[in-house]
Coordinates of C-alpha atoms and ligand atoms in Angstrom, one line a residue:
M1135 CA 69.4 96.5 27.3
M1136 CA 67.0 97.1 30.3
R1137 CA 64.8 100.3 29.8
V1138 CA 64.5 101.8 33.4
L1139 CA 62.1 104.5 34.3
I1140 CA 62.9 106.6 37.2
T1141 CA 59.8 108.3 38.6
G1142 CA 59.9 111.4 41.1
S1143 CA 63.3 111.7 39.2
N1144 CA 63.7 115.6 40.2
G1145 CA 63.9 114.6 44.0
Q1146 CA 67.2 113.9 45.9
L1147 CA 67.4 110.0 45.2
G1148 CA 65.9 110.4 41.5
S1149 CA 68.7 113.3 41.0
E1150 CA 71.5 111.0 42.4
I1151 CA 70.3 107.9 40.2
K1152 CA 70.3 110.6 37.1
E1153 CA 73.9 111.3 37.9
L1154 CA 75.1 107.7 38.4
S1155 CA 73.3 106.0 35.8
A1156 CA 75.6 107.0 33.0
N1157 CA 78.0 104.5 34.5
Y1158 CA 75.9 101.5 34.0
D1159 CA 75.9 100.1 30.3
K1160 CA 73.3 97.3 30.8
I1161 CA 70.4 99.9 31.4
E1162 CA 68.9 102.9 29.7
C1163 CA 67.1 105.1 31.9
L1164 CA 64.3 107.4 31.4
F1165 CA 63.8 110.2 33.9
K1166 CA 60.3 111.6 34.8
D1167 CA 58.8 113.9 37.5
L1168 CA 56.0 116.1 37.9
P1169 CA 54.1 117.5 36.0
E1170 CA 55.2 115.3 32.7
L1171 CA 54.5 111.7 34.4
D1172 CA 52.2 111.7 37.6
I1173 CA 52.1 108.3 39.1
C1174 CA 48.6 108.9 40.3
D1175 CA 47.4 109.2 36.8
A1176 CA 46.7 105.4 36.4
N1177 CA 45.9 105.8 32.6
V1178 CA 48.7 108.1 31.6
L1179 CA 51.3 105.9 33.6
S1180 CA 50.3 102.6 32.2
A1181 CA 50.5 104.0 28.5
F1182 CA 53.6 105.4 29.2
I1183 CA 55.3 102.3 30.4
T1184 CA 53.9 100.2 27.6
D1185 CA 54.6 102.9 24.9
Y1186 CA 58.2 103.3 26.0
N1187 CA 58.8 99.6 26.5
I1188 CA 59.8 100.2 30.2
N1189 CA 61.3 96.9 31.9
V1190 CA 61.8 98.3 35.3
V1191 CA 60.6 101.2 37.5
I1192 CA 62.6 102.7 40.4
N1193 CA 59.9 104.7 42.3
C1194 CA 61.5 107.6 43.8
A1195 CA 58.2 109.6 43.7
A1196 CA 56.8 110.2 46.9
Y1197 CA 55.0 112.8 49.2
T1198 CA 57.5 113.3 51.7
A1199 CA 56.5 116.4 53.7
V1200 CA 56.1 114.7 57.0
D1201 CA 54.5 117.5 59.0
K1202 CA 52.4 118.8 55.9
A1203 CA 50.8 115.3 55.4
E1204 CA 49.0 115.5 58.9
K1205 CA 46.9 118.0 57.0
A1206 CA 47.1 116.9 53.5
A1207 CA 46.3 113.3 54.1
D1208 CA 44.5 112.8 50.8
I1209 CA 47.4 113.9 48.6
A1210 CA 49.9 111.9 50.9
E1211 CA 47.6 108.8 50.5
Q1212 CA 47.2 109.4 46.4
V1213 CA 51.0 109.6 46.0
N1214 CA 52.3 107.1 48.4
S1215 CA 49.7 104.5 48.3
T1216 CA 47.3 104.9 45.1
G1217 CA 50.3 106.1 43.1
V1218 CA 52.3 102.9 44.0
S1219 CA 49.3 100.7 43.4
N1220 CA 49.1 102.4 39.9
L1221 CA 52.7 101.4 39.2
V1222 CA 52.1 97.8 40.2
Y1223 CA 49.3 97.7 38.0
A1224 CA 50.9 98.9 34.9
L1225 CA 54.0 96.8 35.5
E1226 CA 51.8 93.5 36.1
K1227 CA 50.6 94.1 32.6
I1228 CA 53.9 94.0 31.1
N1229 CA 55.6 91.5 33.3
G1230 CA 57.8 94.5 34.6
K1231 CA 59.9 94.9 37.6
L1232 CA 59.8 97.5 40.5
I1233 CA 62.2 98.9 43.1
H1234 CA 60.0 100.9 45.5
I1235 CA 61.6 103.0 48.2
S1236 CA 60.1 103.3 51.8
T1237 CA 61.0 104.7 54.9
D1238 CA 61.9 104.0 58.5
Y1239 CA 58.7 105.9 59.5
V1240 CA 56.7 102.6 59.3
F1241 CA 58.2 101.9 62.7
D1242 CA 57.1 103.6 65.9
G1243 CA 60.6 103.8 67.1
N1244 CA 60.2 102.0 70.5
H1245 CA 62.9 99.6 69.6
S1246 CA 66.4 99.7 71.0
V1247 CA 68.2 97.5 68.7
P1248 CA 68.3 97.8 64.8
Y1249 CA 65.1 97.0 63.1
K1250 CA 64.9 93.9 60.9
E1251 CA 62.6 93.6 57.8
S1252 CA 60.4 91.2 59.8
D1253 CA 59.8 93.4 62.7
F1254 CA 56.2 94.5 63.4
V1255 CA 55.3 97.8 61.8
S1256 CA 53.3 100.5 63.6
P1257 CA 53.7 104.0 61.7
I1258 CA 52.8 107.1 64.1
G1259 CA 51.7 109.6 61.4
V1260 CA 50.1 110.2 58.3
Y1261 CA 53.3 110.1 56.2
G1262 CA 54.4 106.6 57.7
K1263 CA 50.9 105.2 57.5
T1264 CA 50.7 106.1 53.8
K1265 CA 54.3 104.7 52.9
R1266 CA 53.1 101.4 54.7
A1267 CA 50.0 101.3 52.4
G1268 CA 52.5 101.6 49.4
E1269 CA 54.6 98.8 50.7
L1270 CA 51.4 96.7 51.0
A1271 CA 50.6 97.3 47.5
V1272 CA 54.1 95.9 46.3
I1273 CA 54.2 93.0 49.0
N1274 CA 50.7 91.8 48.0
S1275 CA 51.6 92.0 44.3
N1276 CA 52.8 89.2 41.8
I1277 CA 55.3 91.4 40.2
D1278 CA 59.0 91.0 40.7
A1279 CA 59.7 93.8 43.1
I1280 CA 61.8 94.9 46.2
V1281 CA 61.0 97.5 48.6
I1282 CA 63.9 99.1 50.2
R1283 CA 63.4 101.2 53.4
T1284 CA 65.7 104.0 54.2
S1285 CA 66.1 106.6 56.8
W1286 CA 67.5 110.2 57.1
L1287 CA 68.0 110.8 53.6
Y1288 CA 70.3 113.7 52.4
S1289 CA 72.0 114.8 49.2
S1290 CA 73.8 117.6 47.6
Y1291 CA 70.4 117.9 45.6
G1292 CA 67.2 119.2 47.1
N1293 CA 66.5 120.2 50.7
N1294 CA 67.5 118.3 53.7
F1295 CA 69.1 118.4 57.1
V1296 CA 72.9 118.7 56.1
K1297 CA 72.2 121.6 53.8
T1298 CA 70.0 123.3 56.3
M1299 CA 72.7 122.7 59.0
L1300 CA 75.3 124.4 56.9
H1301 CA 73.0 127.2 55.8
L1302 CA 71.8 128.0 59.4
G1303 CA 75.3 127.5 61.0
N1304 CA 76.7 130.0 58.6
E1305 CA 73.9 132.7 59.8
K1306 CA 73.6 131.9 63.3
K1307 CA 75.9 131.8 66.5
S1308 CA 74.2 128.9 67.8
L1309 CA 71.5 126.2 67.3
N1310 CA 69.5 123.8 69.3
I1311 CA 69.8 120.4 68.1
I1312 CA 67.8 117.3 69.2
F1313 CA 70.0 114.6 70.8
D1314 CA 67.3 111.8 71.8
Q1315 CA 66.4 110.6 68.5
I1316 CA 68.8 107.9 67.3
G1317 CA 69.0 106.5 63.6
T1318 CA 71.4 106.6 60.7
P1319 CA 71.9 108.9 58.1
T1320 CA 71.9 107.8 54.3
Y1321 CA 73.6 109.7 51.5
A1322 CA 71.1 109.3 48.7
K1323 CA 74.1 108.8 46.4
D1324 CA 74.9 105.4 48.3
L1325 CA 71.3 104.3 47.8
A1326 CA 71.1 105.4 44.4
K1327 CA 74.4 103.1 43.6
T1328 CA 72.8 100.3 45.4
C1329 CA 69.6 100.4 43.4
L1330 CA 71.6 100.5 40.3
D1331 CA 74.0 97.8 41.4
I1332 CA 71.1 95.7 42.5
L1333 CA 69.5 96.0 39.0
C1334 CA 72.7 95.4 37.0
G1335 CA 74.4 93.0 39.3
E1336 CA 74.7 89.2 39.3
S1337 CA 72.2 88.9 42.1
S1338 CA 69.6 90.7 40.3
A1339 CA 67.5 87.6 40.3
N1340 CA 67.1 88.2 43.9
L1341 CA 64.5 90.9 42.6
N1342 CA 62.2 87.8 42.1
N1343 CA 61.6 86.6 45.7
D1344 CA 58.9 86.3 48.2
E1345 CA 60.6 88.2 50.8
K1346 CA 60.4 91.7 49.1
I1347 CA 61.4 94.0 51.8
Y1348 CA 65.1 95.4 52.5
H1349 CA 66.7 97.9 54.7
Y1350 CA 69.2 100.2 53.8
S1351 CA 71.0 103.3 55.2
N1352 CA 74.8 104.0 55.7
E1353 CA 76.6 102.1 58.4
G1354 CA 76.9 103.4 61.9
V1355 CA 74.6 105.1 64.5
T1356 CA 74.1 108.7 65.5
S1357 CA 71.8 111.6 67.0
W1358 CA 70.7 114.4 65.0
Y1359 CA 72.9 116.3 67.4
D1360 CA 76.0 114.2 66.8
F1361 CA 75.0 114.4 63.2
A1362 CA 74.8 118.1 63.1
T1363 CA 78.1 118.4 65.1
A1364 CA 79.9 116.2 62.4
I1365 CA 78.4 118.4 59.6
M1366 CA 79.8 121.8 61.3
E1367 CA 83.1 119.8 61.7
L1368 CA 83.4 118.6 58.1
G1369 CA 81.8 121.9 56.5
N1370 CA 84.1 124.0 58.7
V1371 CA 81.3 125.9 60.3
D1372 CA 81.8 127.8 63.4
C1373 CA 78.4 127.4 65.3
K1374 CA 77.7 126.2 68.8
L1375 CA 75.3 123.5 68.9
V1376 CA 73.3 123.0 72.0
P1377 CA 71.8 119.5 72.7
I1378 CA 68.3 119.6 73.4
Q1379 CA 65.5 117.0 74.0
T1380 CA 62.7 116.2 71.6
I1381 CA 60.1 117.6 74.1
D1382 CA 61.9 120.9 73.7
Y1383 CA 61.2 121.0 69.9
P1384 CA 57.5 120.1 69.4
T1385 CA 56.7 119.1 65.9
V1386 CA 53.3 118.4 64.3
T1387 CA 54.2 114.7 63.8
K1388 CA 55.9 112.7 66.4
R1389 CA 59.4 111.3 65.2
P1390 CA 60.4 107.8 65.7
K1391 CA 63.0 107.9 68.7
Y1392 CA 64.9 105.1 67.4
S1393 CA 65.1 104.0 63.9
V1394 CA 68.2 102.3 63.3
L1395 CA 67.8 99.7 60.5
D1396 CA 69.5 96.3 60.3
K1397 CA 71.0 95.9 57.0
S1398 CA 72.3 92.4 56.9
K1399 CA 69.7 91.1 54.6
I1400 CA 70.5 93.5 51.7
K1401 CA 74.2 93.2 52.2
S1402 CA 74.0 89.5 52.1
D1403 CA 71.4 89.0 49.4
F1404 CA 73.0 91.6 46.9
K1405 CA 76.6 91.4 48.1
I1406 CA 76.9 95.0 48.6
K1407 CA 79.3 97.0 50.8
I1408 CA 77.8 100.0 52.6
P1409 CA 79.9 103.1 53.6
H1410 CA 80.1 104.4 57.1
W1411 CA 77.7 107.6 57.5
R1412 CA 80.8 110.0 58.4
D1413 CA 82.8 109.1 55.1
S1414 CA 79.7 109.6 53.1
L1415 CA 78.7 112.9 54.8
E1416 CA 82.4 114.0 53.9
D1417 CA 81.8 113.2 50.3
C1418 CA 78.5 115.0 50.2
I1419 CA 79.9 118.1 51.8
K1420 CA 82.9 118.3 49.6
K1421 CA 80.4 118.0 46.7
I1422 CA 78.1 121.0 48.2
N1423 CA 81.3 123.1 48.7
T1424 CA 82.5 122.5 45.1
N1425 CA 79.1 123.4 43.6
S1426 CA 78.7 126.5 45.8
Ligands
LIG591 N1 63.9 112.5 52.7 C1 63.9 111.4 53.6 O1 64.6 111.8 54.7 C2 63.4 110.0 53.5 C3 63.7 109.2 54.7 C4 63.5 107.8 54.3 C5 62.8 107.4 53.1 N2 62.7 108.3 52.1 C6 61.9 107.9 51.0 O2 63.0 107.9 49.9 C7 62.3 108.2 48.6 C8 63.0 109.4 47.9 O3 62.9 110.5 48.9 P1 63.5 111.8 48.5 O4 64.0 112.5 49.6 O5 64.3 111.8 47.2 O6 62.3 112.4 48.0 P2 62.0 114.0 47.4 O7 63.3 114.7 47.4 O8 61.0 114.8 48.0 O9 61.6 113.6 45.8 C9 60.4 113.1 45.6 C10 59.8 113.7 44.1 O10 58.5 113.0 43.7 C11 57.9 113.9 43.1 N3 56.5 113.7 43.2 C12 55.8 114.0 44.0 N4 54.6 113.5 43.7 C13 54.5 113.0 42.6 C14 53.6 112.4 41.7 N5 52.5 112.2 42.1 N6 54.2 111.6 40.7 C15 55.5 111.9 40.2 N7 56.3 112.3 41.0 C16 55.8 113.0 42.2 C17 58.5 115.2 43.7 O11 57.8 116.3 43.0 P3 57.5 117.6 43.8 O12 58.8 117.9 44.7 O13 57.3 118.6 42.7 O14 56.3 117.4 44.9 C18 59.7 115.0 43.9 O15 60.4 115.4 42.9 C19 61.0 108.4 48.9 O16 60.1 107.3 48.8 C20 60.7 108.8 50.5 O17 59.6 108.3 51.1 C21 62.8 109.7 52.3

């Protein structure tokens, strides 16, 4: 039986893994988050991994507040970079494995075709830069590990675009939504299943390879405007959406204009099937409505 530690387990992805993990009998999972287990505390982390005989970590812990990160660069760096180095160091000592989650924000968004794992990275803000530093800590290590970059993550847990749209759509008659940023949403439940399938599947030996980076999002391509339109339709919310340009909605950090990820490698190496974003969105909205 593999003992798996899920760090940052109260976040969107961690919560989805918690819900799905009962279906996997090859693994026993321990779910930890702040304040109980801080990945920035190297000694406590290392002792925990050793004392609890952990074999694998799925690192869902991150500083994810993209705009706040510009003013809190130290904390973002601590969690997204040093924290990951701490995990790598602790796992090196016990020959453990790591699935680490990263982001489309390592790219500047100037592409017009889907980003491959081998494409040049050029993060445009503090969040993306610190996440890239975390990736490098994993890539440059000797442990069996993979980094999964994902994009536009949402879930029935936590705060995210889908829940914000449903909430605001019920309160307001109209909303302005950006139409000139293109990407693919990712239902955290689908990514959670992928992480667990990778660990428990026949292709799990591919965790031990030299090319450690993989891309994962749902299938398909959309804009925030079209995504919001689908949210309103599937959520039966009557709210007028007005398409606006990025320039009309200034944010502290610039967002990548295009961040579609090419998922050929993860599909082929781990023999996984990925649902289309609209089908997964429908599932998530049903769940949100059932819970409310
Ligand atoms: N959200 C997105 O749109 C998106 C897009 C692409 C990639 N990603 C990546 O996907 C992964 C999962 O994202 P998510 O949306 O599930 O994140 P999330 O909901 O923000 O969850 C992150 C969790 O990590 C915890 N955490 C923060 N600092 C920690 C520390 N020092 N030690 C232990 N836990 C700590 C957080 O606790 P607090 O809440 O108390 O801080 C939170 O529970 C992250 O690596 C993220 O960078 C996210």
